[in-house]
């Protein structure tokens, strides 16, 4: 069970997540694989001083990777999509 400061690993800033932010004001984070939705909600509210209305999570599957003649795989990881209360914002994504 991760601690509150270990739940959120980093924000994900990709083309798709930026488009979702522009359209729906949702934020995307990479999270600890064992973190639950209530833990993610509490961590976001504590770290960024905002009110969270919804949390959606998904586990991104592992991918195969080839390095020359060697094969390996990238680990699976957890992604959280967070919706905030109207009027709240996180400055990490504002630029």
Tab-separated table of C-alpha atoms in Angstrom:
chain	number	residue	atom	x	y	z
A	1	UNK	CA	0.000	0.000	0.000
A	2	UNK	CA	1.738	3.196	-1.164
A	3	UNK	CA	2.116	6.294	0.972
A	4	UNK	CA	0.310	9.495	-0.069
A	5	UNK	CA	3.444	11.031	-1.629
A	6	UNK	CA	4.217	7.810	-3.568
A	7	UNK	CA	0.788	7.464	-5.199
A	8	UNK	CA	1.364	10.025	-7.975
A	9	UNK	CA	4.570	9.317	-9.892
A	10	UNK	CA	4.414	12.060	-12.521
A	11	UNK	CA	2.003	13.930	-14.772
A	12	UNK	CA	1.626	12.667	-18.334
A	13	UNK	CA	1.888	15.416	-20.916
A	14	UNK	CA	1.238	13.903	-24.330
A	15	UNK	CA	-0.615	15.114	-27.384
A	16	UNK	CA	-3.675	13.063	-26.446
A	17	UNK	CA	-3.714	14.182	-22.801
A	18	UNK	CA	-3.239	17.830	-23.847
A	19	UNK	CA	-6.218	17.552	-26.184
A	20	UNK	CA	-8.298	16.034	-23.364
A	21	UNK	CA	-7.281	18.902	-21.095
A	22	UNK	CA	-8.339	21.476	-23.688
A	23	UNK	CA	-11.701	19.773	-24.314
A	24	UNK	CA	-12.739	18.420	-20.891
A	25	UNK	CA	-10.359	19.924	-18.307
A	26	UNK	CA	-9.074	16.456	-17.343
A	27	UNK	CA	-5.555	15.754	-16.093
A	28	UNK	CA	-3.558	12.577	-16.666
A	29	UNK	CA	-1.056	11.090	-14.210
A	30	UNK	CA	1.157	8.013	-13.981
A	31	UNK	CA	0.368	6.321	-10.657
A	32	UNK	CA	1.618	3.575	-8.378
A	33	UNK	CA	0.326	0.213	-9.679
A	34	UNK	CA	-1.305	-0.664	-6.345
A	35	UNK	CA	-2.982	2.732	-5.819
A	36	UNK	CA	-6.766	2.775	-5.601
A	37	UNK	CA	-9.131	5.492	-6.822
A	38	UNK	CA	-9.725	6.924	-3.305
A	39	UNK	CA	-5.961	7.035	-2.686
A	40	UNK	CA	-5.372	8.820	-5.999
A	41	UNK	CA	-8.149	11.308	-5.221
A	42	UNK	CA	-6.726	12.028	-1.761
A	43	UNK	CA	-3.202	12.437	-3.142
A	44	UNK	CA	-4.276	14.901	-5.849
A	45	UNK	CA	-6.351	16.925	-3.390
A	46	UNK	CA	-3.504	17.018	-0.853
A	47	UNK	CA	-0.639	17.748	-3.246
A	48	UNK	CA	-2.329	20.335	-5.482
A	49	UNK	CA	-4.997	21.806	-3.136
A	50	UNK	CA	-7.890	21.194	-5.573
A	51	UNK	CA	-11.236	19.359	-5.440
A	52	UNK	CA	-11.491	16.146	-7.472
A	53	UNK	CA	-14.877	15.118	-8.857
A	54	UNK	CA	-13.937	11.923	-10.755
A	55	UNK	CA	-11.024	9.503	-11.108
A	56	UNK	CA	-10.741	6.958	-13.908
A	57	UNK	CA	-7.901	4.438	-13.869
A	58	UNK	CA	-6.497	1.959	-16.345
A	59	UNK	CA	-3.562	-0.425	-16.416
A	60	UNK	CA	-1.455	0.030	-19.514
A	61	UNK	CA	-0.220	-3.376	-20.642
A	62	UNK	CA	3.431	-4.335	-21.004
A	63	UNK	CA	4.980	-4.063	-24.455
A	64	UNK	CA	7.640	-6.185	-26.100
A	65	UNK	CA	10.858	-4.432	-27.002
A	66	UNK	CA	13.685	-5.669	-29.245
A	67	UNK	CA	17.265	-4.443	-28.844
A	68	UNK	CA	19.217	-5.929	-31.731
A	69	UNK	CA	19.069	-9.678	-31.208
A	70	UNK	CA	17.823	-9.407	-27.617
A	71	UNK	CA	14.170	-9.304	-26.668
A	72	UNK	CA	12.686	-7.884	-23.525
A	73	UNK	CA	9.539	-6.215	-22.321
A	74	UNK	CA	8.598	-2.928	-20.786
A	75	UNK	CA	6.664	-3.177	-17.533
A	76	UNK	CA	2.947	-2.528	-17.263
A	77	UNK	CA	1.930	0.672	-15.459
A	78	UNK	CA	-1.156	2.458	-14.143
A	79	UNK	CA	-2.640	5.637	-15.584
A	80	UNK	CA	-5.202	7.867	-13.868
A	81	UNK	CA	-7.418	10.440	-15.555
A	82	UNK	CA	-8.630	13.027	-13.036
A	83	UNK	CA	-11.494	15.503	-13.435
A	84	UNK	CA	-11.513	18.566	-11.183
A	85	UNK	CA	-14.300	20.760	-9.849
A	86	UNK	CA	-15.270	23.648	-12.117
A	87	UNK	CA	-12.864	26.544	-11.596
A	88	UNK	CA	-9.971	24.499	-10.174
A	89	UNK	CA	-6.710	24.089	-12.075
A	90	UNK	CA	-3.285	22.501	-11.600
A	91	UNK	CA	-0.387	24.791	-12.514
A	92	UNK	CA	1.872	21.904	-13.657
A	93	UNK	CA	-0.178	21.639	-16.837
A	94	UNK	CA	-0.649	25.357	-17.381
A	95	UNK	CA	2.049	26.866	-19.474
